[in-house]
Amino acid sequence: MRVLDSHLHLWDPEILHYTWLEGPLAWLFGRTEIEHARLERATTEHSIFVQAETIEDDFLDEVRWVAGLAPAIGVVGIVAGARLDRGTDTTAHLEGLAAEPLVVGVRHNLQGEPDGLAVSAGFVTGAREVAARGWAFDACIRSSQLPEISRLAGAVPELRMVLDHLGKPEVGTADAPAAPTMEWVRDLDDLARHPNVCCKLSGLPAEAGGDWSPAQLEPFLDAAADAFGVERLLWGSDWPVSVIGPPEAGDPYANDDGAPMYQPTARSRWADAVIAWADRRGHDVDAILWRNAEEFYRVGERRTHADAREERPRRGILGWLRGERS
């Protein structure tokens, strides 16, 4: 089974700067860590790296860092960080990104931005510049922002856009599941009317705080399939954000107090859950796991080759699990 993970993060707090990392996420997640999180059922596994919200001054450095790792870990495309509301500064930044051949899209993380920014004149101008370069735009928003993103899609119909994490609906937990709300379904349907927009089946485990079950999340997958059609759905792991939660059964490194921690099998569990759901519904699994992302990000001609470079030992999440936390 081949998998093109449409939403993979990597980060290194020693060389790049982040303001939001804390707890189990505040560690190195790089080459060694993703190798230990490979999908159990994948015979071929590539990925799209999505910017990890470094500080703005590090956006280009992040791209270069990931590009250096890409051949060894199977990254075939990079969605770079960008501010689309900066006028001439946006133009200059996009020109800098254009020099990096792995860049296939950008993300201006909108989930914490004020209402109206995504449809402001400056942002729309920046979005048109992204489209003119043939790149895609990742829309990371909260569910309340879905109508605004729909307006952006209408204002820039030439921009290929993908909704990250189904718009982050409230999903509850495995023991206390929340059903899709009428408002979220309505707004998702409205966004899907724009043919330039796709949707990532990603991020729901994180919305559940890592405490989720397939049965709990399948109604949200059904709503996405009904709205967008299978041909516009992309599977994404949202690793490592979506693999933090209660200790997994049998984990020898589990916290005694049950505090949230890294879940070693969660990436494969999420892939298995989506595969099982798609099989039962008669959906095209290869399209969801590979073809749709390949076509959306236009990475069909890209291939990676592992190299033999050695990394110096680093204090990544694997060391944290083994108690090397001083």
Short mmCIF file of N, CA, C and O in Angstrom, two decimals, residues 23-106:
data_model
loop_
_atom_site.label_atom_id
_atom_site.label_comp_id
_atom_site.label_asym_id
_atom_site.label_seq_id
_atom_site.Cartn_x
_atom_site.Cartn_y
_atom_site.Cartn_z
N GLY A 23 5.38 20.91 26.68
CA GLY A 23 5.17 19.52 27.08
C GLY A 23 5.85 18.54 26.15
O GLY A 23 6.98 18.77 25.70
N PRO A 24 5.19 17.44 25.81
CA PRO A 24 5.80 16.42 24.97
C PRO A 24 6.15 16.90 23.56
O PRO A 24 6.93 16.25 22.88
N LEU A 25 5.57 18.02 23.12
CA LEU A 25 5.87 18.53 21.78
C LEU A 25 7.15 19.36 21.74
O LEU A 25 7.68 19.63 20.66
N ALA A 26 7.66 19.76 22.89
CA ALA A 26 8.81 20.67 22.94
C ALA A 26 10.13 19.92 22.85
O ALA A 26 11.07 20.19 23.60
N TRP A 27 10.18 18.99 21.89
CA TRP A 27 11.38 18.19 21.68
C TRP A 27 11.67 18.14 20.19
O TRP A 27 10.87 18.57 19.36
N LEU A 28 12.82 17.61 19.85
CA LEU A 28 13.17 17.43 18.45
C LEU A 28 12.28 16.36 17.82
O LEU A 28 12.15 15.25 18.35
N PHE A 29 11.66 16.70 16.69
CA PHE A 29 10.96 15.72 15.86
C PHE A 29 11.56 15.84 14.47
O PHE A 29 11.19 16.70 13.67
N GLY A 30 12.51 14.97 14.19
CA GLY A 30 13.24 15.03 12.94
C GLY A 30 13.37 13.67 12.29
O GLY A 30 12.46 12.84 12.33
N ARG A 31 14.54 13.44 11.70
CA ARG A 31 14.75 12.25 10.87
C ARG A 31 14.61 10.96 11.68
O ARG A 31 13.89 10.05 11.27
N THR A 32 15.26 10.86 12.81
CA THR A 32 15.20 9.64 13.60
C THR A 32 13.79 9.37 14.11
O THR A 32 13.29 8.24 14.07
N GLU A 33 13.12 10.42 14.56
CA GLU A 33 11.80 10.27 15.16
C GLU A 33 10.77 9.80 14.13
O GLU A 33 9.95 8.92 14.43
N ILE A 34 10.80 10.36 12.92
CA ILE A 34 9.82 9.92 11.92
C ILE A 34 10.13 8.51 11.44
O ILE A 34 9.22 7.74 11.11
N GLU A 35 11.39 8.13 11.44
CA GLU A 35 11.71 6.75 11.05
C GLU A 35 11.09 5.75 12.02
O GLU A 35 10.69 4.65 11.63
N HIS A 36 10.99 6.12 13.28
CA HIS A 36 10.38 5.24 14.27
C HIS A 36 8.86 5.32 14.26
O HIS A 36 8.20 4.57 14.99
N ALA A 37 8.30 6.21 13.44
CA ALA A 37 6.84 6.36 13.37
C ALA A 37 6.30 5.99 12.00
O ALA A 37 5.19 6.39 11.64
N ARG A 38 7.06 5.21 11.24
CA ARG A 38 6.61 4.81 9.90
C ARG A 38 5.31 4.03 9.98
O ARG A 38 5.04 3.32 10.95
N LEU A 39 4.51 4.14 8.92
CA LEU A 39 3.22 3.47 8.87
C LEU A 39 3.41 1.97 8.67
O LEU A 39 4.12 1.55 7.74
N GLU A 40 2.77 1.19 9.49
CA GLU A 40 2.98 -0.25 9.47
C GLU A 40 2.56 -0.89 8.16
O GLU A 40 3.18 -1.86 7.71
N ARG A 41 1.52 -0.36 7.53
CA ARG A 41 0.97 -1.01 6.33
C ARG A 41 1.50 -0.42 5.03
O ARG A 41 1.14 -0.89 3.94
N ALA A 42 2.33 0.60 5.11
CA ALA A 42 2.79 1.27 3.89
C ALA A 42 3.98 0.53 3.28
O ALA A 42 4.97 0.26 3.95
N THR A 43 3.88 0.24 2.00
CA THR A 43 5.02 -0.31 1.27
C THR A 43 5.85 0.81 0.65
O THR A 43 7.06 0.67 0.44
N THR A 44 5.21 1.92 0.34
CA THR A 44 5.87 3.13 -0.13
C THR A 44 5.29 4.29 0.67
O THR A 44 4.07 4.40 0.79
N GLU A 45 6.16 5.12 1.22
CA GLU A 45 5.67 6.23 2.05
C GLU A 45 6.44 7.51 1.74
O GLU A 45 7.65 7.57 1.95
N HIS A 46 5.73 8.49 1.21
CA HIS A 46 6.27 9.82 1.01
C HIS A 46 5.40 10.81 1.80
O HIS A 46 4.37 10.43 2.36
N SER A 47 5.82 12.06 1.84
CA SER A 47 5.06 13.02 2.64
C SER A 47 5.22 14.43 2.10
O SER A 47 6.18 14.76 1.39
N ILE A 48 4.25 15.26 2.47
CA ILE A 48 4.29 16.70 2.26
C ILE A 48 4.55 17.34 3.63
O ILE A 48 3.77 17.14 4.57
N PHE A 49 5.63 18.08 3.73
CA PHE A 49 5.90 18.81 4.97
C PHE A 49 5.07 20.09 4.99
O PHE A 49 5.05 20.84 4.01
N VAL A 50 4.42 20.35 6.11
CA VAL A 50 3.65 21.58 6.30
C VAL A 50 4.30 22.39 7.41
O VAL A 50 4.61 21.87 8.49
N GLN A 51 4.52 23.65 7.15
CA GLN A 51 5.23 24.53 8.08
C GLN A 51 4.72 24.34 9.50
O GLN A 51 3.54 24.11 9.73
N ALA A 52 5.66 24.45 10.44
CA ALA A 52 5.36 24.14 11.84
C ALA A 52 5.27 25.38 12.70
O ALA A 52 5.48 25.32 13.91
N GLU A 53 4.94 26.50 12.07
CA GLU A 53 4.70 27.75 12.80
C GLU A 53 5.91 28.18 13.62
O GLU A 53 5.85 28.42 14.83
N THR A 54 7.05 28.24 12.93
CA THR A 54 8.20 28.93 13.51
C THR A 54 7.87 30.42 13.61
O THR A 54 6.83 30.88 13.10
N ILE A 55 8.75 31.19 14.22
CA ILE A 55 8.58 32.63 14.14
C ILE A 55 8.76 33.05 12.68
O ILE A 55 9.38 32.35 11.89
N GLU A 56 8.19 34.19 12.33
CA GLU A 56 8.17 34.62 10.94
C GLU A 56 9.57 34.75 10.35
O GLU A 56 9.79 34.41 9.18
N ASP A 57 10.53 35.21 11.14
CA ASP A 57 11.89 35.38 10.63
C ASP A 57 12.55 34.06 10.24
O ASP A 57 13.55 34.05 9.52
N ASP A 58 11.99 32.93 10.70
CA ASP A 58 12.57 31.61 10.41
C ASP A 58 11.87 30.88 9.27
O ASP A 58 12.21 29.73 8.97
N PHE A 59 10.90 31.49 8.63
CA PHE A 59 10.13 30.79 7.60
C PHE A 59 11.04 30.19 6.52
O PHE A 59 10.90 29.02 6.15
N LEU A 60 11.94 30.98 5.99
CA LEU A 60 12.80 30.49 4.92
C LEU A 60 13.84 29.51 5.45
O LEU A 60 14.16 28.50 4.78
N ASP A 61 14.35 29.76 6.64
CA ASP A 61 15.30 28.81 7.23
C ASP A 61 14.65 27.46 7.47
O ASP A 61 15.30 26.41 7.31
N GLU A 62 13.38 27.44 7.82
CA GLU A 62 12.67 26.18 8.02
C GLU A 62 12.62 25.39 6.71
O GLU A 62 12.85 24.17 6.68
N VAL A 63 12.32 26.07 5.62
CA VAL A 63 12.28 25.41 4.31
C VAL A 63 13.63 24.79 3.99
O VAL A 63 13.72 23.63 3.54
N ARG A 64 14.69 25.53 4.21
CA ARG A 64 16.03 25.02 3.89
C ARG A 64 16.41 23.84 4.77
O ARG A 64 17.04 22.88 4.31
N TRP A 65 16.01 23.90 6.05
CA TRP A 65 16.31 22.80 6.96
C TRP A 65 15.58 21.52 6.51
O TRP A 65 16.18 20.45 6.42
N VAL A 66 14.30 21.64 6.18
CA VAL A 66 13.54 20.48 5.75
C VAL A 66 14.05 19.96 4.40
O VAL A 66 14.15 18.75 4.19
N ALA A 67 14.41 20.87 3.51
CA ALA A 67 14.95 20.44 2.22
C ALA A 67 16.21 19.61 2.40
O ALA A 67 16.46 18.66 1.63
N GLY A 68 16.99 19.92 3.41
CA GLY A 68 18.19 19.13 3.68
C GLY A 68 17.88 17.73 4.16
O GLY A 68 18.64 16.79 3.92
N LEU A 69 16.75 17.56 4.86
CA LEU A 69 16.34 16.25 5.36
C LEU A 69 15.54 15.47 4.32
O LEU A 69 15.44 14.24 4.42
N ALA A 70 14.96 16.15 3.36
CA ALA A 70 13.95 15.56 2.49
C ALA A 70 14.38 14.28 1.79
O ALA A 70 13.63 13.29 1.78
N PRO A 71 15.57 14.21 1.19
CA PRO A 71 15.91 12.98 0.47
C PRO A 71 15.95 11.75 1.37
O PRO A 71 15.61 10.64 0.94
N ALA A 72 16.33 11.95 2.62
CA ALA A 72 16.47 10.80 3.53
C ALA A 72 15.15 10.33 4.10
O ALA A 72 15.01 9.15 4.43
N ILE A 73 14.17 11.21 4.21
CA ILE A 73 12.93 10.82 4.90
C ILE A 73 11.72 10.78 3.98
O ILE A 73 10.63 10.45 4.43
N GLY A 74 11.89 11.10 2.70
CA GLY A 74 10.78 10.95 1.77
C GLY A 74 9.87 12.15 1.63
O GLY A 74 8.73 12.01 1.19
N VAL A 75 10.31 13.33 2.01
CA VAL A 75 9.52 14.55 1.78
C VAL A 75 9.63 14.94 0.31
O VAL A 75 10.74 15.15 -0.19
N VAL A 76 8.50 15.03 -0.38
CA VAL A 76 8.50 15.34 -1.80
C VAL A 76 7.94 16.73 -2.09
O VAL A 76 7.91 17.16 -3.24
N GLY A 77 7.48 17.42 -1.06
CA GLY A 77 6.98 18.77 -1.24
C GLY A 77 6.93 19.49 0.09
O GLY A 77 6.80 18.86 1.15
N ILE A 78 7.05 20.81 0.04
CA ILE A 78 7.06 21.64 1.24
C ILE A 78 5.99 22.72 1.13
O ILE A 78 5.94 23.46 0.12
N VAL A 79 5.13 22.80 2.14
CA VAL A 79 4.20 23.92 2.28
C VAL A 79 4.85 24.88 3.25
O VAL A 79 4.95 24.62 4.45
N ALA A 80 5.32 25.99 2.73
CA ALA A 80 6.15 26.92 3.50
C ALA A 80 5.31 27.93 4.27
O ALA A 80 4.18 28.25 3.88
N GLY A 81 5.87 28.43 5.34
CA GLY A 81 5.23 29.49 6.08
C GLY A 81 5.30 30.80 5.31
O GLY A 81 6.31 31.11 4.67
N ALA A 82 4.23 31.56 5.35
CA ALA A 82 4.19 32.86 4.67
C ALA A 82 3.11 33.73 5.30
O ALA A 82 2.09 33.23 5.77
N ARG A 83 3.36 35.03 5.32
CA ARG A 83 2.33 36.01 5.66
C ARG A 83 1.85 36.61 4.35
O ARG A 83 2.63 37.17 3.59
N LEU A 84 0.56 36.48 4.06
CA LEU A 84 0.05 36.94 2.78
C LEU A 84 -0.51 38.35 2.84
O LEU A 84 -1.01 38.85 1.84
N ASP A 85 -0.39 39.00 3.98
CA ASP A 85 -0.97 40.32 4.15
C ASP A 85 0.09 41.41 4.31
O ASP A 85 -0.19 42.47 4.86
N ARG A 86 1.29 41.18 3.79
CA ARG A 86 2.40 42.10 4.01
C ARG A 86 2.76 42.94 2.79
O ARG A 86 3.79 43.60 2.76
N GLY A 87 1.94 42.90 1.76
CA GLY A 87 2.20 43.74 0.59
C GLY A 87 3.51 43.41 -0.10
O GLY A 87 3.75 42.27 -0.50
N THR A 88 4.38 44.39 -0.25
CA THR A 88 5.64 44.17 -0.94
C THR A 88 6.53 43.19 -0.19
O THR A 88 7.32 42.46 -0.82
N ASP A 89 6.41 43.12 1.13
CA ASP A 89 7.18 42.14 1.89
C ASP A 89 6.72 40.72 1.56
O ASP A 89 7.52 39.78 1.51
N THR A 90 5.40 40.54 1.34
CA THR A 90 4.90 39.24 0.91
C THR A 90 5.49 38.86 -0.42
O THR A 90 5.95 37.72 -0.63
N THR A 91 5.49 39.79 -1.37
CA THR A 91 6.05 39.52 -2.69
C THR A 91 7.51 39.10 -2.59
O THR A 91 7.94 38.13 -3.22
N ALA A 92 8.28 39.82 -1.78
CA ALA A 92 9.70 39.50 -1.63
C ALA A 92 9.88 38.11 -1.02
O ALA A 92 10.77 37.35 -1.44
N HIS A 93 9.05 37.79 -0.04
CA HIS A 93 9.17 36.48 0.60
C HIS A 93 8.82 35.36 -0.38
O HIS A 93 9.52 34.34 -0.45
N LEU A 94 7.77 35.53 -1.15
CA LEU A 94 7.39 34.51 -2.12
C LEU A 94 8.48 34.34 -3.18
O LEU A 94 8.74 33.22 -3.64
N GLU A 95 9.14 35.44 -3.55
CA GLU A 95 10.24 35.32 -4.50
C GLU A 95 11.40 34.51 -3.91
O GLU A 95 12.04 33.72 -4.60
N GLY A 96 11.64 34.70 -2.61
CA GLY A 96 12.66 33.90 -1.95
C GLY A 96 12.30 32.43 -1.91
O GLY A 96 13.15 31.55 -2.14
N LEU A 97 11.03 32.13 -1.65
CA LEU A 97 10.58 30.74 -1.63
C LEU A 97 10.68 30.09 -3.00
O LEU A 97 10.91 28.88 -3.12
N ALA A 98 10.49 30.88 -4.05
CA ALA A 98 10.52 30.35 -5.41
C ALA A 98 11.88 29.76 -5.76
O ALA A 98 11.99 28.95 -6.69
N ALA A 99 12.91 30.16 -5.04
CA ALA A 99 14.25 29.62 -5.29
C ALA A 99 14.42 28.23 -4.70
O ALA A 99 15.45 27.58 -4.95
N GLU A 100 13.47 27.79 -3.90
CA GLU A 100 13.53 26.48 -3.26
C GLU A 100 12.66 25.49 -4.04
O GLU A 100 11.43 25.58 -4.00
N PRO A 101 13.25 24.53 -4.73
CA PRO A 101 12.47 23.69 -5.66
C PRO A 101 11.44 22.78 -5.01
O PRO A 101 10.51 22.35 -5.69
N LEU A 102 11.56 22.49 -3.73
CA LEU A 102 10.58 21.61 -3.09
C LEU A 102 9.31 22.33 -2.66
O LEU A 102 8.33 21.68 -2.28
N VAL A 103 9.30 23.65 -2.71
CA VAL A 103 8.11 24.39 -2.28
C VAL A 103 6.97 24.17 -3.27
O VAL A 103 7.11 24.41 -4.47
N VAL A 104 5.84 23.68 -2.75
CA VAL A 104 4.66 23.42 -3.58
C VAL A 104 3.44 24.22 -3.10
O VAL A 104 2.39 24.18 -3.73
N GLY A 105 3.60 24.92 -1.98
CA GLY A 105 2.49 25.68 -1.45
C GLY A 105 2.93 26.51 -0.26
O GLY A 105 4.09 26.45 0.15
N VAL A 106 2.00 27.28 0.28
CA VAL A 106 2.29 28.08 1.46
C VAL A 106 1.13 27.95 2.44
O VAL A 106 0.02 27.56 2.08
#
